[in-house]
Coordinates of C-alpha atoms and ligand atoms in Angstrom, one line a residue:
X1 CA -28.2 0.0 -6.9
X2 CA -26.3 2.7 -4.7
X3 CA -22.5 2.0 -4.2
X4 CA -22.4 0.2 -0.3
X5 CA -21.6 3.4 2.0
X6 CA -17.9 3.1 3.9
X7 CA -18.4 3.4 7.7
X8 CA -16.8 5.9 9.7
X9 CA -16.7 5.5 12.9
X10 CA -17.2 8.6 15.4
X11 CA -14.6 8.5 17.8
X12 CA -16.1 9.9 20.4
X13 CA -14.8 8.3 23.8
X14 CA -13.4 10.1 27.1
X15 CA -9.7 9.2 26.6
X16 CA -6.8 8.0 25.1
X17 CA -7.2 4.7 26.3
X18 CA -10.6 4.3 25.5
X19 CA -9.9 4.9 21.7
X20 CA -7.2 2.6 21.8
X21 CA -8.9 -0.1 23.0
X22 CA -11.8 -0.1 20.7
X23 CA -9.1 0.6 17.3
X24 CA -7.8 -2.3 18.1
X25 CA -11.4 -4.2 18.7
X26 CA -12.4 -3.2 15.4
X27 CA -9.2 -3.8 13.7
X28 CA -9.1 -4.4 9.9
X29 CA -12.5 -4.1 9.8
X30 CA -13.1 -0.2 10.1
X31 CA -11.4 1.9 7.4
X32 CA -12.4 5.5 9.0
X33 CA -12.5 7.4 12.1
X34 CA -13.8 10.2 12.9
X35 CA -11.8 12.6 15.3
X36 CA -13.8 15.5 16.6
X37 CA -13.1 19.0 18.1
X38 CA -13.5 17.0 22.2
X39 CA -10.7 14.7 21.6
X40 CA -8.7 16.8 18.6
X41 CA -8.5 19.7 21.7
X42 CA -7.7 17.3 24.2
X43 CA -5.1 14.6 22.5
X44 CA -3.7 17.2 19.6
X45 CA -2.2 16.2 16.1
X46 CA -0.4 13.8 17.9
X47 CA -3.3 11.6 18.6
X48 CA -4.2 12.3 14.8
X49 CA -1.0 11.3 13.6
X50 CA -1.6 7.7 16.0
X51 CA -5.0 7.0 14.6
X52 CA -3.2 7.3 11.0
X53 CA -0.3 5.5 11.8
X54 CA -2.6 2.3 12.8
X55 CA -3.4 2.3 9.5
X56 CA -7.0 4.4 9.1
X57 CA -8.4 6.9 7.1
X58 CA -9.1 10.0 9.7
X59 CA -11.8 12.3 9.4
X60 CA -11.1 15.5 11.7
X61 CA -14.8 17.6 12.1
X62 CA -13.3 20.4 13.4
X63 CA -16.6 22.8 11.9
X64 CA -13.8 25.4 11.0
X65 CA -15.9 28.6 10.8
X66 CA -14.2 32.2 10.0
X67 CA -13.2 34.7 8.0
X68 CA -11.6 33.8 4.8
X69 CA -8.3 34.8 5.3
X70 CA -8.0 33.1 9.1
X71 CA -10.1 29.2 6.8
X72 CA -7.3 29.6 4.9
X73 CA -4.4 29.8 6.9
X74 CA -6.1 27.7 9.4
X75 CA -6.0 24.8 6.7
X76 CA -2.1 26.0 5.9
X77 CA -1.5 24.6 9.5
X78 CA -3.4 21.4 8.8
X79 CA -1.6 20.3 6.0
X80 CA 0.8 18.4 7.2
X81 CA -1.7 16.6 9.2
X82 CA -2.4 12.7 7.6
X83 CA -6.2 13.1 7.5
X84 CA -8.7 12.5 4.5
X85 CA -11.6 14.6 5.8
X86 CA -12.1 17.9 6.9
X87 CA -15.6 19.8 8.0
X88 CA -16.0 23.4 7.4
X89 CA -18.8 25.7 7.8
X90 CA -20.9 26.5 4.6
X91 CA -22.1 29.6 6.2
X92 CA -18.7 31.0 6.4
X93 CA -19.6 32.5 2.3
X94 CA -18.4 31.7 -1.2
X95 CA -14.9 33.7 -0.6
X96 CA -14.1 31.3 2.2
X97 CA -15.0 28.4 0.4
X98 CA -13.6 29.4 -2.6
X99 CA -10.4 29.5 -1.0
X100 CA -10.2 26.4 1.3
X101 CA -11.4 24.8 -1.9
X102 CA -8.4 26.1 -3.7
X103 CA -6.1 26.0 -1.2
X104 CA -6.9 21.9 -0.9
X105 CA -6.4 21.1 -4.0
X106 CA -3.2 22.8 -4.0
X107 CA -2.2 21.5 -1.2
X108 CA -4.1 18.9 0.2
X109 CA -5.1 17.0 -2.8
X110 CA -5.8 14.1 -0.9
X111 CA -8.1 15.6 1.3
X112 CA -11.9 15.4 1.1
X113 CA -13.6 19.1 2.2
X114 CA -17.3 18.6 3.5
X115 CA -19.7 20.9 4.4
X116 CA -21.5 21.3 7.1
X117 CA -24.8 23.4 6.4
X118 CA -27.8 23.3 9.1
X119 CA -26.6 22.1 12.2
X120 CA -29.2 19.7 13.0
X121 CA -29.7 20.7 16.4
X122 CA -31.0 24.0 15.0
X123 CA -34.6 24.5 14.1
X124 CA -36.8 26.5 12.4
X125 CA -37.2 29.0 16.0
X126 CA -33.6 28.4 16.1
X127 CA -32.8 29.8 12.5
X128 CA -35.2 32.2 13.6
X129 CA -33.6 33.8 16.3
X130 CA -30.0 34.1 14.1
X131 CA -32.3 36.0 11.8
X132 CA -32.5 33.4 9.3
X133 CA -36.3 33.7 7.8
X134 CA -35.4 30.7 5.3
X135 CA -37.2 27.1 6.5
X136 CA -34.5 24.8 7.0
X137 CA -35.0 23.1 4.2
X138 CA -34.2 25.7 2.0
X139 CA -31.1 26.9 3.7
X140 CA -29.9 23.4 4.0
X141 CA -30.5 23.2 0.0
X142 CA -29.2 27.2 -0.5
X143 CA -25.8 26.1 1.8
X144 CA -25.2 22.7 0.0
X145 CA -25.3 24.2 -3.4
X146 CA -23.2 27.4 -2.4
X147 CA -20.7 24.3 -0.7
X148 CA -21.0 22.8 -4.0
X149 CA -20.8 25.3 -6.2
X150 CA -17.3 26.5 -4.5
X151 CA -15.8 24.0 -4.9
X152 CA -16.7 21.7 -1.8
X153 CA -16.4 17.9 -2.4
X154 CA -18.5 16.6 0.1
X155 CA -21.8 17.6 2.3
X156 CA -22.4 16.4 5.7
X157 CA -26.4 15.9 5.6
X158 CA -28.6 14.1 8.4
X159 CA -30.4 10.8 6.5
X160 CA -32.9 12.5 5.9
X161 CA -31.8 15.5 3.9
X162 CA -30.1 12.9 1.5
X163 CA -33.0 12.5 -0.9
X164 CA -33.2 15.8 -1.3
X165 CA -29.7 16.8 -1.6
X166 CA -28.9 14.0 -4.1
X167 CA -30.7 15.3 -7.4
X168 CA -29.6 19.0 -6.4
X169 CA -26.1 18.2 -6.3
X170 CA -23.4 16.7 -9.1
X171 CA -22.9 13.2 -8.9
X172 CA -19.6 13.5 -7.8
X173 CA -20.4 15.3 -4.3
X174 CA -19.9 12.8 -1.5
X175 CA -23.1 12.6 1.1
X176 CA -21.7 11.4 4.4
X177 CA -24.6 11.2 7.1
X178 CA -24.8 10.6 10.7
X179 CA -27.9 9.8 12.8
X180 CA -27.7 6.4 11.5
X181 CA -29.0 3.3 13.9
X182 CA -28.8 -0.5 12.9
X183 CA -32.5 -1.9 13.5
X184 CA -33.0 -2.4 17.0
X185 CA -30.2 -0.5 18.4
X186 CA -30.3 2.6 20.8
X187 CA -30.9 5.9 19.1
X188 CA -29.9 7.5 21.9
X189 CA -30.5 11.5 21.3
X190 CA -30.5 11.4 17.8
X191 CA -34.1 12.2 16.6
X192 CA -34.3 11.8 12.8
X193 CA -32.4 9.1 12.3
X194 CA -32.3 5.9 9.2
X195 CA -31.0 2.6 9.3
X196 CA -27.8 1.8 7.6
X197 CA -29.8 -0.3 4.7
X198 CA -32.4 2.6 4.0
X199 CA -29.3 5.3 4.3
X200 CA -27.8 3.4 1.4
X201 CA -30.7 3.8 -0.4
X202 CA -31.0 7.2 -0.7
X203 CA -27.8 7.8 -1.8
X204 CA -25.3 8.0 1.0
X205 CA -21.7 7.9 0.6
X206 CA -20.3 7.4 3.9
X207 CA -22.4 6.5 7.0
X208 CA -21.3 7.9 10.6
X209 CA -22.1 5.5 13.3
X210 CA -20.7 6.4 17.0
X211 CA -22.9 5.0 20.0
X212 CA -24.0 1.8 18.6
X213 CA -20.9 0.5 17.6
X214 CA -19.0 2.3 20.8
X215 CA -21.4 0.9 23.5
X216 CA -21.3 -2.1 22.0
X217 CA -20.0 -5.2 24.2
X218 CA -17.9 -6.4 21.4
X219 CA -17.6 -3.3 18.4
X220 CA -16.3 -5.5 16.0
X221 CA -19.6 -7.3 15.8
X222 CA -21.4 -4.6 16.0
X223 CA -19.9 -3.4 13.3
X224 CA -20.1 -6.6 11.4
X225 CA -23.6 -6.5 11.5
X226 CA -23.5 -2.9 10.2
X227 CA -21.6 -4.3 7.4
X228 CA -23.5 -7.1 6.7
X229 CA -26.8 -5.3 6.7
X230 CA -25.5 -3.0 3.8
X231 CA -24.1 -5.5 1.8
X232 CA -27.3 -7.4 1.9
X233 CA -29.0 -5.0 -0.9
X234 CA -26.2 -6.0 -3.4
X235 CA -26.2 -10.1 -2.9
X236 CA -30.2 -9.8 -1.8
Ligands
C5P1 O1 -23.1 8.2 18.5 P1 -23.7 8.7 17.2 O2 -23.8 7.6 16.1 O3 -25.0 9.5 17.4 O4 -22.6 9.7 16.6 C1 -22.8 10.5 15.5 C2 -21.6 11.4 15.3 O5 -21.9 12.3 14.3 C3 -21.3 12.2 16.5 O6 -19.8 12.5 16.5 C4 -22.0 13.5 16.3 O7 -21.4 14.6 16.9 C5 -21.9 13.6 14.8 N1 -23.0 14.4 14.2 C6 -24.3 14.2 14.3 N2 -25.2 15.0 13.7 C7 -24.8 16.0 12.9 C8 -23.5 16.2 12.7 C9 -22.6 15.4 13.4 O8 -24.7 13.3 15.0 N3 -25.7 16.7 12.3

């Protein structure tokens, strides 16, 4: 049986406050948070350096995308930064992989690099019409394995891209997956989307859950019964 998947949840709220209030909701419970580009741009390192400070592990999806030189030295200027995630582009090439790979383990040993390969609001007539002619299967396969084989410790995949991705890549790449949705929640605008039990299944490391914990009444037990749900499959 799969390891049980750590929860990260997306931080996604409209201020300060807001995130505040639901860190401390959650408490102990919740190891990760994830801090993307709408409240890194608007709350800064600071804000980063707060999430840490109350005692979680921060992942920071900024989807850094350029050339090699400017990955690099954009990752210089993160360093300092207490995070344990980071999301890059795989379509920025093997050079710039290559060298934000390098440069993290340099540097930023404890710091997990994931990939980012297909948005998945793109589709085929979207890959289309960037001059892609790949389905997006394959190019989610050719982008995780060029990740991969860079150097790239972890691939952010949607549910269900998991199964697939899992044979293709060494055991030791980490799968973390949104567009996940406790049975009988909301799913919102997510489309192809898993339950937390079934995500486990097929092989995912880390699970990122935003809405249905967020617009929860009370987050902690919304997160409870996330938890519970995926440590059923071991004691079950
Ligand atoms: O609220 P929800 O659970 O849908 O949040 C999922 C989080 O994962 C959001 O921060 C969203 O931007 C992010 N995400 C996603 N699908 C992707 C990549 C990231 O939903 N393919």
């Amino acid at each position: 049986m799969n390891m049980v998947p750590s929860v990260i949840l997306a931080l996604d709220v409209e201020d300060k406050d807001r995130a505040r209030s639901i860190l401390q909701a959650t408490g102990d419970k919740l190891e990760w948070v994830k801090i993307g580009l709408q409240t890194y741009l608007r709350d800064g390192p600071d804000f980063v350096r707060e999430v840490a400070d109350s005692g979680k592990n921060v992942f920071l999806d900024l989807k850094l995308y350029d050339i090699p030189n400017t990955m690099e030295k954009a990752l210089e200027s993160l360093a300092d930064l207490p995070i344990g995630m980071l999301t890059l582009h795989a379509s920025a090439g093997p050079e710039a992989l290559r060298r934000c790979a390098q440069f993290a383990e340099k540097s930023m040993p404890d710091v997990l690099l994931l990939a980012v390969t297909v948005l998945t609001s793109m589709d085929q007539e979207t890959l289309s019409s960037i001059g892609v002619d790949s389905s997006v299967d394959k190019q989610v396969n050719r982008l995780a394995s060029l990740a991969s084989g860079s150097g790239i410790g972890g691939i952010v995949c949607s549910p269900l891209e998991l199964s697939k991705l899992r044979p293709l890549l060494p055991q030791s790449v980490k799968l973390v997956t949104p567009g996940i949705r406790p049975s009988g929640s909301q799913t919102g605008d997510q489309k192809r989307i898993m339950t937390p039990a079934e995500a486990r299944q097929a092989g995912a490391d880390y699970l990122v859950i935003g809405r249905p914990i967020l617009a929860h009444e009370k987050p902690a037990v919304a997160l409870d019964g996330i938890q519970n749900e995926l440590n059923q499959l071991t004691n079950g």
